[in-house]
């Protein structure tokens, strides 16, 4: 019996009748059938505002990190931001689902990260302890994260030597620099290539169902912890670890 | 005597008095002193809308690529999108300047790419010739591109083995998957680490001036062309080229 968990499903597509919309609907239904609670952030449907701006409390020169941190700590954030943070706080897993546009997230989803993951909530230094909140010391240690994306390119093009860049490396800033940075256990991303030529009649889930079933049990990508001796004090990987290599993959324990 | 060129300077920061704002102002002034024409897209100042949505002409199910392509070809695009495309058409170089937020562009700039670089204008297949418009066959062959970014991390952290990911690989989706994909000659990105602790009194340009002076003369990153025999028909790098390597760097001719 799977324990009941809370999953936050964040998605971004302007057309609900798209492949993204259909996978989202079926994925959420499947998780609910399995007994999980699913909280949704369908960013287009919510008319989510992705543009980080000074709040009403800012006077004078706007300092992005310091002012959004102060608003977070003092409870003066915009209501839409606080609501998303509350969803994330409740979730034990996050699914980020989007079509790959220009080899990244649609702007509306990037702006969810920009606005919601502010200092104090998702990174920065803990005032009480002085601890740097990142990776194994991050705020969301214990939360699982799955990226699910659909793309026009063929499978080989996002494979290990593919022209578009191997997917885990292409999405390094999201998987490692954002999700793992905040402490999350990040699963291997799920991707559907050749999405424009995909027939969902035989298998409407296209393999995503298995990945959802493993959301709480699959092994995450073993990114190196930051503070346990793999990196120098300037945050370069120490020379004796995978000597001479410079691929982004050096940050994964293989 | 440098020939007079037209430069499109795209920037994204919510605070004009920020380091980004100051570098922008000085950079543009410097290019003008050198005799170039500079066209500006200061995205926050323009209140640029980064969210790609169906236009008024869309009826029924919105197909992102096909419908934005049709609007482009038929002249029914939103006016703000057409205006940015016209700027890009006139430019012989583009500067994209932004603070690195969550290891990527602020959402407002990602949404410039999402909305402006549509099929027919910046990618897709040429209807007359059947040519695939990308890389060496791209629409913007001859246009130069410089990414300029400021970030909180220390220099070593975006170096070859840095914890945050080596910058050119971290930005692969932008430098290679977007700018080079559309045909542009992409220069090594300029980055200012430790931006929160940077004093601009001694050198307000912090090295950016040299890079602007080389905008039309520096060697671009030698990304491999797509259609001249380095890749298989499935777009994986052929086995005899840098055999066994899987770093994103295999796509650069070293």
Short mmCIF file of C-alpha atoms in Angstrom, two decimals:
data_model
loop_
_atom_site.label_atom_id
_atom_site.label_comp_id
_atom_site.label_asym_id
_atom_site.label_seq_id
_atom_site.Cartn_x
_atom_site.Cartn_y
_atom_site.Cartn_z
CA UNK A 1 0.00 0.00 0.00
CA UNK A 2 1.51 3.31 -1.07
CA UNK A 3 1.30 5.94 1.64
CA UNK A 4 -0.79 8.96 0.77
CA UNK A 5 1.43 11.83 -0.30
CA UNK A 6 0.81 15.37 -1.50
CA UNK A 7 2.00 16.21 -5.01
CA UNK A 8 2.21 19.71 -6.49
CA UNK A 9 1.73 19.52 -10.27
CA UNK A 10 2.93 22.67 -12.03
CA UNK A 11 2.25 22.89 -15.76
CA UNK A 12 2.54 25.48 -18.50
CA UNK A 13 0.76 25.29 -21.85
CA UNK A 14 -1.53 27.86 -23.48
CA UNK A 15 -3.84 25.21 -24.95
CA UNK A 16 -5.68 22.86 -22.56
CA UNK A 17 -6.43 20.47 -25.46
CA UNK A 18 -2.70 20.06 -26.21
CA UNK A 19 -0.64 16.95 -25.58
CA UNK A 20 0.67 18.72 -22.46
CA UNK A 21 -2.89 19.30 -21.30
CA UNK A 22 -3.90 15.70 -21.91
CA UNK A 23 -0.86 14.25 -20.14
CA UNK A 24 -1.47 16.60 -17.25
CA UNK A 25 -5.07 15.57 -16.86
CA UNK A 26 -4.30 11.86 -17.02
CA UNK A 27 -1.24 12.15 -14.81
CA UNK A 28 -3.16 13.94 -12.10
CA UNK A 29 -6.05 11.47 -12.30
CA UNK A 30 -3.61 8.59 -12.05
CA UNK A 31 -1.92 9.99 -8.94
CA UNK A 32 -5.33 10.52 -7.33
CA UNK A 33 -6.38 6.95 -8.15
CA UNK A 34 -3.23 5.85 -6.37
CA UNK A 35 -4.48 7.68 -3.30
CA UNK A 36 -2.32 10.78 -3.45
CA UNK A 37 -3.53 14.32 -2.97
CA UNK A 38 -2.68 16.53 -5.96
CA UNK A 39 -2.44 20.30 -5.77
CA UNK A 40 -2.42 22.02 -9.15
CA UNK A 41 -0.72 25.08 -10.53
CA UNK A 42 -1.82 25.24 -14.15
CA UNK A 43 0.01 28.48 -14.85
CA UNK A 44 -1.81 29.55 -18.02
CA UNK A 45 -5.21 28.73 -16.51
CA UNK A 46 -4.26 30.78 -13.43
CA UNK A 47 -3.04 33.68 -15.60
CA UNK A 48 0.14 33.52 -13.53
CA UNK A 49 2.21 36.71 -13.71
CA UNK A 50 5.81 35.65 -14.41
CA UNK A 51 7.45 39.05 -14.07
CA UNK A 52 9.38 39.70 -10.86
CA UNK A 53 8.84 43.33 -9.84
CA UNK A 54 9.23 45.44 -6.70
CA UNK A 55 6.33 44.98 -4.30
CA UNK A 56 4.31 47.87 -2.83
CA UNK A 57 6.65 47.99 0.15
CA UNK A 58 9.73 48.81 -1.91
CA UNK A 59 10.83 52.40 -1.74
CA UNK A 60 13.95 53.66 -3.46
CA UNK A 61 16.35 51.39 -5.31
CA UNK A 62 14.95 47.86 -5.68
CA UNK A 63 17.38 45.19 -4.57
CA UNK A 64 15.96 41.96 -5.97
CA UNK A 65 17.31 39.46 -3.45
CA UNK A 66 17.19 41.65 -0.34
CA UNK A 67 13.77 43.18 -0.96
CA UNK A 68 12.00 39.94 -1.88
CA UNK A 69 13.61 38.35 1.18
CA UNK A 70 12.36 41.15 3.42
CA UNK A 71 8.84 40.83 1.96
CA UNK A 72 8.96 37.10 2.60
CA UNK A 73 10.12 37.45 6.20
CA UNK A 74 7.73 40.30 6.99
CA UNK A 75 4.70 38.78 5.29
CA UNK A 76 4.36 41.59 2.77
CA UNK A 77 4.70 39.49 -0.37
CA UNK A 78 2.14 39.56 -3.18
CA UNK A 79 -0.68 37.13 -2.37
CA UNK A 80 -0.15 35.00 -5.47
CA UNK A 81 3.48 34.35 -4.47
CA UNK A 82 2.61 33.46 -0.87
CA UNK A 83 -0.08 31.05 -2.11
CA UNK A 84 2.37 29.16 -4.32
CA UNK A 85 4.90 28.96 -1.51
CA UNK A 86 2.24 27.46 0.72
CA UNK A 87 1.50 24.80 -1.93
CA UNK A 88 5.17 23.94 -2.19
CA UNK A 89 5.50 23.74 1.59
CA UNK A 90 2.70 21.18 1.73
CA UNK A 91 4.01 19.04 -1.13
CA UNK A 92 6.25 16.02 -0.72
CA UNK A 93 6.77 15.89 -4.49
CA UNK A 94 6.69 18.40 -7.34
CA UNK A 95 6.04 17.66 -10.99
CA UNK A 96 7.10 20.39 -13.44
CA UNK A 97 5.50 19.73 -16.80
CA UNK A 98 6.07 21.86 -19.88
CA UNK A 99 6.76 21.83 -23.60
CA UNK A 100 10.42 22.57 -24.34
CA UNK A 101 10.51 26.02 -25.95
CA UNK A 102 13.90 27.21 -27.15
CA UNK A 103 15.46 24.42 -25.11
CA UNK A 104 14.03 25.66 -21.84
CA UNK A 105 10.84 26.29 -19.92
CA UNK A 106 8.13 28.60 -21.24
CA UNK A 107 8.58 32.07 -19.73
CA UNK A 108 5.49 31.70 -17.55
CA UNK A 109 7.14 28.78 -15.70
CA UNK A 110 10.55 30.41 -15.44
CA UNK A 111 8.73 33.30 -13.80
CA UNK A 112 7.21 30.93 -11.26
CA UNK A 113 10.73 30.05 -10.16
CA UNK A 114 11.85 33.70 -10.26
CA UNK A 115 8.99 34.95 -8.08
CA UNK A 116 8.21 32.03 -5.77
CA UNK A 117 11.68 30.76 -4.86
CA UNK A 118 12.88 33.83 -2.99
CA UNK A 119 15.65 34.19 -0.43
CA UNK A 120 14.59 33.02 3.01
CA UNK A 121 12.05 30.64 1.55
CA UNK A 122 14.15 28.68 -0.95
CA UNK A 123 17.74 29.84 -0.58
CA UNK A 124 20.02 32.28 1.22
CA UNK A 125 21.37 32.06 4.73
CA UNK A 126 19.38 30.99 7.74
CA UNK A 127 19.39 33.96 10.12
CA UNK A 128 19.32 31.89 13.28
CA UNK A 129 22.02 29.38 12.43
CA UNK A 130 24.06 31.07 9.68
CA UNK A 131 23.64 27.93 7.59
CA UNK A 132 23.76 28.33 3.83
CA UNK A 133 20.50 26.93 2.54
CA UNK A 134 21.44 24.91 -0.49
CA UNK A 135 21.80 21.34 -1.73
CA UNK A 136 22.03 18.97 1.27
CA UNK A 137 21.34 21.93 3.58
CA UNK A 138 18.46 23.20 1.43
CA UNK A 139 14.94 24.00 2.56
CA UNK A 140 13.33 21.20 0.56
CA UNK A 141 15.40 18.20 1.54
CA UNK A 142 12.97 15.28 1.38
CA UNK A 143 10.86 16.75 -1.42
CA UNK A 144 10.99 14.90 -4.72
CA UNK A 145 11.02 16.60 -8.11
CA UNK A 146 10.18 15.26 -11.56
CA UNK A 147 10.52 17.29 -14.75
CA UNK A 148 8.30 16.10 -17.60
CA UNK A 149 8.75 17.70 -20.99
CA UNK A 150 7.60 17.27 -24.58
CA UNK A 151 9.68 18.42 -27.52
CA UNK A 152 9.79 18.50 -31.30
CA UNK A 153 13.28 17.04 -31.69
CA UNK A 154 13.95 13.38 -32.26
CA UNK A 155 15.12 11.19 -29.37
CA UNK A 156 18.75 10.94 -30.54
CA UNK A 157 19.02 14.72 -30.66
CA UNK A 158 18.70 14.94 -26.86
CA UNK A 159 20.71 11.75 -26.29
CA UNK A 160 24.30 11.58 -25.01
CA UNK A 161 25.86 13.06 -28.17
CA UNK A 162 22.76 14.64 -29.69
CA UNK A 163 22.90 17.96 -31.52
CA UNK A 164 20.42 19.63 -29.18
CA UNK A 165 22.41 18.68 -26.09
CA UNK A 166 21.92 15.73 -23.79
CA UNK A 167 18.77 16.48 -21.82
CA UNK A 168 20.12 16.27 -18.26
CA UNK A 169 22.97 18.59 -19.18
CA UNK A 170 20.73 20.89 -21.22
CA UNK A 171 18.44 21.29 -18.20
CA UNK A 172 21.29 21.49 -15.66
CA UNK A 173 20.30 24.99 -14.52
CA UNK A 174 16.81 23.71 -13.67
CA UNK A 175 17.53 20.19 -12.40
CA UNK A 176 20.72 20.96 -10.47
CA UNK A 177 20.92 24.75 -10.16
CA UNK A 178 17.32 25.18 -9.05
CA UNK A 179 15.60 22.01 -7.85
CA UNK A 180 18.61 20.23 -6.31
CA UNK A 181 19.93 23.60 -5.08
CA UNK A 182 16.83 24.00 -2.92
CA UNK A 183 17.44 20.53 -1.49
CA UNK A 184 15.05 18.47 -3.58
CA UNK A 185 15.74 14.91 -4.71
CA UNK A 186 15.60 15.28 -8.48
CA UNK A 187 14.56 12.34 -10.62
CA UNK A 188 15.83 11.69 -14.12
CA UNK A 189 13.66 13.91 -16.33
CA UNK A 190 10.94 12.31 -18.43
CA UNK A 191 10.89 13.52 -22.01
CA UNK A 192 8.74 12.81 -25.02
CA UNK A 193 10.61 13.61 -28.24
CA UNK A 194 8.96 13.93 -31.69
CA UNK A 195 5.89 15.19 -29.86
CA UNK A 196 4.25 16.53 -33.02
CA UNK A 197 4.19 13.03 -34.49
CA UNK A 198 3.05 11.18 -31.40
CA UNK A 199 -0.09 9.13 -31.41
CA UNK A 200 -1.59 8.79 -27.96
CA UNK A 201 -4.28 6.28 -28.96
CA UNK A 202 -2.35 3.14 -28.06
CA UNK A 203 -0.74 4.50 -24.92
CA UNK A 204 -2.10 7.84 -23.77
CA UNK A 205 0.53 7.96 -21.04
CA UNK A 206 3.52 7.36 -23.29
CA UNK A 207 5.57 5.97 -20.45
CA UNK A 208 4.87 8.78 -18.01
CA UNK A 209 2.69 6.54 -15.83
CA UNK A 210 5.64 4.36 -14.81
CA UNK A 211 7.57 7.44 -13.84
CA UNK A 212 4.69 8.71 -11.72
CA UNK A 213 4.50 5.31 -10.03
CA UNK A 214 8.18 5.71 -9.15
CA UNK A 215 7.84 9.28 -7.92
CA UNK A 216 8.46 8.27 -4.31
CA UNK A 217 10.64 5.23 -4.91
CA UNK A 218 12.93 5.80 -7.94
CA UNK A 219 16.52 6.72 -7.17
CA UNK A 220 17.17 10.43 -7.69
CA UNK A 221 20.07 11.76 -9.78
CA UNK A 222 23.03 11.45 -7.36
CA UNK A 223 24.26 15.05 -7.54
CA UNK A 224 27.22 15.69 -5.30
CA UNK A 225 26.55 17.40 -1.99
CA UNK A 226 28.17 20.84 -1.73
CA UNK A 227 29.53 20.91 1.80
CA UNK A 228 31.03 17.48 2.40
CA UNK A 229 34.45 17.78 0.82
CA UNK A 230 34.02 17.33 -2.94
CA UNK A 231 34.46 21.03 -3.69
CA UNK A 232 37.07 23.66 -2.88
CA UNK A 233 36.19 26.71 -0.81
CA UNK A 234 35.76 28.55 -4.13
CA UNK A 235 33.30 25.81 -5.21
CA UNK A 236 35.33 24.09 -7.89
CA UNK A 237 35.38 20.27 -7.89
CA UNK A 238 38.59 19.07 -6.24
CA UNK A 239 41.27 17.94 -8.72
CA UNK A 240 41.38 14.30 -7.60
CA UNK A 241 37.70 13.75 -8.38
CA UNK A 242 37.20 12.77 -12.02
CA UNK A 243 40.52 14.39 -12.83
CA UNK A 244 40.72 16.43 -16.01
CA UNK A 245 37.02 16.15 -16.84
CA UNK A 246 34.97 19.28 -17.42
CA UNK A 247 31.57 17.95 -18.41
CA UNK A 248 28.57 19.00 -16.31
CA UNK A 249 28.32 15.31 -15.49
CA UNK A 250 31.26 15.64 -13.07
CA UNK A 251 28.72 16.99 -10.58
CA UNK A 252 26.96 13.62 -10.53
CA UNK A 253 28.36 10.72 -8.51
CA UNK A 254 28.66 7.88 -11.06
CA UNK B 1 37.88 53.16 -38.81
CA UNK B 2 35.18 50.77 -37.62
CA UNK B 3 32.28 50.59 -40.04
CA UNK B 4 28.99 51.80 -38.64
CA UNK B 5 26.84 48.87 -37.58
CA UNK B 6 23.43 48.48 -36.00
CA UNK B 7 23.30 46.81 -32.59
CA UNK B 8 20.15 45.62 -30.83
CA UNK B 9 20.66 45.78 -27.05
CA UNK B 10 18.12 43.69 -25.17
CA UNK B 11 18.20 43.93 -21.39
CA UNK B 12 16.10 42.76 -18.46
CA UNK B 13 16.27 44.22 -14.97
CA UNK B 14 13.44 45.65 -12.84
CA UNK B 15 15.65 48.39 -11.37
CA UNK B 16 17.21 50.96 -13.72
CA UNK B 17 19.68 51.97 -10.98
CA UNK B 18 21.02 48.42 -10.73
CA UNK B 19 24.43 47.24 -11.90
CA UNK B 20 22.66 45.83 -14.97
CA UNK B 21 21.14 49.25 -15.62
CA UNK B 22 24.44 51.04 -15.24
CA UNK B 23 26.34 48.62 -17.48
CA UNK B 24 23.58 48.91 -20.05
CA UNK B 25 23.71 52.67 -20.10
CA UNK B 26 27.46 52.82 -20.38
CA UNK B 27 27.64 50.02 -22.90
CA UNK B 28 25.14 51.68 -25.19
CA UNK B 29 26.88 55.04 -24.86
CA UNK B 30 30.21 53.41 -25.69
CA UNK B 31 28.88 51.73 -28.83
CA UNK B 32 27.38 55.04 -29.96
CA UNK B 33 30.68 56.83 -29.36
CA UNK B 34 32.27 54.24 -31.61
CA UNK B 35 29.84 55.29 -34.31
CA UNK B 36 27.37 52.44 -34.13
CA UNK B 37 23.62 52.79 -34.12
CA UNK B 38 22.04 51.16 -31.07
CA UNK B 39 18.42 50.04 -30.95
CA UNK B 40 17.17 49.28 -27.43
CA UNK B 41 14.77 46.75 -25.99
CA UNK B 42 14.80 47.44 -22.27
CA UNK B 43 12.18 44.83 -21.50
CA UNK B 44 11.10 46.02 -18.04
CA UNK B 45 10.92 49.65 -19.21
CA UNK B 46 8.80 48.52 -22.19
CA UNK B 47 6.54 46.43 -19.91
CA UNK B 48 7.18 43.59 -22.36
CA UNK B 49 4.60 40.80 -22.12
CA UNK B 50 6.55 37.52 -21.96
CA UNK B 51 3.59 35.14 -22.17
CA UNK B 52 3.03 33.43 -25.53
CA UNK B 53 -0.71 33.16 -26.12
CA UNK B 54 -3.03 32.55 -29.07
CA UNK B 55 -3.55 35.70 -31.15
CA UNK B 56 -6.99 37.08 -32.08
CA UNK B 57 -6.91 35.07 -35.31
CA UNK B 58 -6.74 31.71 -33.56
CA UNK B 59 -9.97 29.78 -33.51
CA UNK B 60 -10.27 26.31 -32.09
CA UNK B 61 -7.30 24.37 -30.75
CA UNK B 62 -4.18 26.55 -30.54
CA UNK B 63 -1.16 24.94 -32.18
CA UNK B 64 1.80 26.98 -30.94
CA UNK B 65 4.22 26.52 -33.82
CA UNK B 66 1.71 26.38 -36.67
CA UNK B 67 -0.48 29.26 -35.51
CA UNK B 68 2.33 31.68 -34.68
CA UNK B 69 3.87 30.79 -38.06
CA UNK B 70 0.63 31.55 -39.85
CA UNK B 71 0.29 34.86 -38.01
CA UNK B 72 3.84 35.72 -39.01
CA UNK B 73 3.36 34.84 -42.67
CA UNK B 74 -0.03 36.54 -42.92
CA UNK B 75 0.92 39.68 -41.03
CA UNK B 76 -1.57 39.09 -38.21
CA UNK B 77 0.91 38.98 -35.34
CA UNK B 78 0.59 41.16 -32.25
CA UNK B 79 2.18 44.56 -32.94
CA UNK B 80 4.74 44.27 -30.16
CA UNK B 81 6.07 41.03 -31.62
CA UNK B 82 6.31 42.42 -35.15
CA UNK B 83 8.15 45.49 -33.85
CA UNK B 84 10.80 43.37 -32.12
CA UNK B 85 11.25 41.22 -35.21
CA UNK B 86 11.83 44.38 -37.25
CA UNK B 87 14.53 45.50 -34.79
CA UNK B 88 16.24 42.13 -35.05
CA UNK B 89 16.07 42.20 -38.85
CA UNK B 90 17.87 45.56 -38.88
CA UNK B 91 20.58 44.54 -36.41
CA UNK B 92 23.96 43.15 -37.36
CA UNK B 93 24.67 42.32 -33.72
CA UNK B 94 22.56 41.54 -30.66
CA UNK B 95 23.55 42.00 -27.03
CA UNK B 96 21.45 40.09 -24.49
CA UNK B 97 22.12 41.47 -21.03
CA UNK B 98 20.57 40.10 -17.87
CA UNK B 99 21.20 39.10 -14.27
CA UNK B 100 21.42 35.32 -13.91
CA UNK B 101 18.30 34.24 -12.00
CA UNK B 102 18.08 30.56 -11.12
CA UNK B 103 20.89 29.93 -13.57
CA UNK B 104 18.98 31.32 -16.51
CA UNK B 105 17.40 34.43 -17.99
CA UNK B 106 14.70 36.35 -16.13
CA UNK B 107 11.28 35.20 -17.37
CA UNK B 108 10.67 38.50 -19.19
CA UNK B 109 13.64 37.79 -21.49
CA UNK B 110 12.82 34.12 -21.99
CA UNK B 111 9.41 35.33 -23.13
CA UNK B 112 11.04 37.63 -25.67
CA UNK B 113 12.57 34.54 -27.27
CA UNK B 114 9.33 32.55 -26.97
CA UNK B 115 7.19 35.22 -28.66
CA UNK B 116 9.56 36.90 -31.12
CA UNK B 117 11.49 33.95 -32.55
CA UNK B 118 8.57 32.21 -34.26
CA UNK B 119 8.57 29.68 -37.10
CA UNK B 120 9.04 31.32 -40.49
CA UNK B 121 10.93 34.22 -38.94
CA UNK B 122 13.60 32.43 -36.91
CA UNK B 123 13.27 28.70 -37.58
CA UNK B 124 11.23 26.10 -39.42
CA UNK B 125 11.33 25.14 -43.07
CA UNK B 126 11.55 27.61 -45.92
CA UNK B 127 8.41 27.09 -48.00
CA UNK B 128 10.01 27.96 -51.32
CA UNK B 129 13.18 25.87 -51.02
CA UNK B 130 12.33 23.24 -48.38
CA UNK B 131 15.52 24.25 -46.55
CA UNK B 132 15.59 23.67 -42.82
CA UNK B 133 16.34 27.04 -41.28
CA UNK B 134 18.88 26.35 -38.58
CA UNK B 135 22.55 26.74 -37.74
CA UNK B 136 24.55 27.38 -40.94
CA UNK B 137 21.25 27.55 -42.86
CA UNK B 138 19.62 29.81 -40.27
CA UNK B 139 17.90 33.12 -40.92
CA UNK B 140 20.45 35.16 -38.98
CA UNK B 141 23.72 34.00 -40.48
CA UNK B 142 25.98 37.04 -40.31
CA UNK B 143 24.41 38.46 -37.14
CA UNK B 144 26.61 38.46 -34.07
CA UNK B 145 25.39 37.71 -30.57
CA UNK B 146 26.90 38.53 -27.19
CA UNK B 147 25.39 37.40 -23.89
CA UNK B 148 26.37 39.57 -20.92
CA UNK B 149 25.34 38.42 -17.48
CA UNK B 150 25.91 39.30 -13.83
CA UNK B 151 25.64 36.73 -11.07
CA UNK B 152 26.04 36.26 -7.35
CA UNK B 153 28.29 33.20 -7.49
CA UNK B 154 32.07 33.39 -7.36
CA UNK B 155 34.10 33.06 -10.56
CA UNK B 156 35.31 29.52 -9.86
CA UNK B 157 31.74 28.32 -9.41
CA UNK B 158 30.99 28.93 -13.12
CA UNK B 159 34.47 27.83 -14.22
CA UNK B 160 35.32 24.52 -15.92
CA UNK B 161 34.62 22.37 -12.83
CA UNK B 162 32.57 24.84 -10.85
CA UNK B 163 29.62 23.72 -8.73
CA UNK B 164 27.15 25.93 -10.59
CA UNK B 165 28.16 24.52 -13.96
CA UNK B 166 30.63 25.93 -16.46
CA UNK B 167 28.93 28.97 -17.97
CA UNK B 168 29.02 28.05 -21.66
CA UNK B 169 27.54 24.64 -20.87
CA UNK B 170 25.05 26.05 -18.38
CA UNK B 171 23.78 28.45 -21.06
CA UNK B 172 23.94 25.88 -23.89
CA UNK B 173 20.21 26.12 -24.57
CA UNK B 174 20.53 29.87 -25.12
CA UNK B 175 23.94 30.14 -26.77
CA UNK B 176 23.71 27.07 -28.99
CA UNK B 177 20.06 25.98 -28.97
CA UNK B 178 18.67 29.45 -29.60
CA UNK B 179 21.19 32.00 -30.87
CA UNK B 180 23.42 29.67 -32.93
CA UNK B 181 20.34 27.69 -33.98
CA UNK B 182 18.98 30.79 -35.70
CA UNK B 183 22.29 31.17 -37.52
CA UNK B 184 23.97 33.79 -35.36
CA UNK B 185 27.70 33.88 -34.64
CA UNK B 186 27.77 33.57 -30.88
CA UNK B 187 30.63 35.10 -28.91
CA UNK B 188 31.96 33.69 -25.68
CA UNK B 189 29.58 35.06 -23.01
CA UNK B 190 30.74 37.88 -20.78
CA UNK B 191 29.99 37.28 -17.11
CA UNK B 192 30.53 39.23 -13.95
CA UNK B 193 30.58 36.93 -10.90
CA UNK B 194 30.30 38.13 -7.28
CA UNK B 195 28.16 40.95 -8.61
CA UNK B 196 26.86 41.91 -5.16
CA UNK B 197 30.39 42.67 -4.04
CA UNK B 198 31.56 44.52 -7.10
CA UNK B 199 32.81 48.04 -6.91
CA UNK B 200 32.39 49.90 -10.18
CA UNK B 201 34.33 53.01 -9.11
CA UNK B 202 37.68 51.96 -10.52
CA UNK B 203 36.37 50.40 -13.69
CA UNK B 204 32.69 51.01 -14.33
CA UNK B 205 32.85 48.70 -17.35
CA UNK B 206 34.39 45.75 -15.53
CA UNK B 207 35.88 44.38 -18.74
CA UNK B 208 32.70 44.60 -20.79
CA UNK B 209 34.09 47.47 -22.89
CA UNK B 210 36.75 45.25 -24.46
CA UNK B 211 34.11 42.72 -25.36
CA UNK B 212 31.97 45.41 -27.01
CA UNK B 213 35.00 46.57 -28.96
CA UNK B 214 35.37 43.00 -30.22
CA UNK B 215 31.69 42.57 -31.07
CA UNK B 216 32.38 42.56 -34.80
CA UNK B 217 35.89 41.13 -34.75
CA UNK B 218 36.23 38.50 -31.99
CA UNK B 219 36.08 34.89 -33.09
CA UNK B 220 32.72 33.30 -32.29
CA UNK B 221 32.36 29.99 -30.46
CA UNK B 222 33.04 27.43 -33.23
CA UNK B 223 29.89 25.36 -32.85
CA UNK B 224 29.67 22.54 -35.37
CA UNK B 225 27.47 23.08 -38.41
CA UNK B 226 24.51 20.70 -38.53
CA UNK B 227 24.34 19.71 -42.18
CA UNK B 228 27.93 19.13 -43.26
CA UNK B 229 28.62 15.62 -42.08
CA UNK B 230 29.39 15.80 -38.35
CA UNK B 231 26.01 14.41 -37.31
CA UNK B 232 23.99 11.31 -38.19
CA UNK B 233 20.60 11.62 -39.85
CA UNK B 234 19.13 11.28 -36.35
CA UNK B 235 21.31 14.22 -35.25
CA UNK B 236 23.77 12.43 -32.98
CA UNK B 237 27.44 13.30 -33.34
CA UNK B 238 29.17 10.64 -35.47
CA UNK B 239 31.15 8.10 -33.45
CA UNK B 240 34.57 8.98 -34.91
CA UNK B 241 34.34 12.60 -33.76
CA UNK B 242 35.60 12.99 -30.19
CA UNK B 243 34.91 9.29 -29.63
CA UNK B 244 33.38 8.32 -26.32
CA UNK B 245 32.89 11.90 -25.09
CA UNK B 246 29.46 13.05 -23.97
CA UNK B 247 30.08 16.58 -22.71
CA UNK B 248 28.12 19.42 -24.33
CA UNK B 249 31.51 20.63 -25.44
CA UNK B 250 31.59 17.94 -28.17
CA UNK B 251 29.42 20.29 -30.20
CA UNK B 252 32.24 22.81 -30.35
CA UNK B 253 35.13 22.37 -32.79
CA UNK B 254 38.26 22.52 -30.59
#
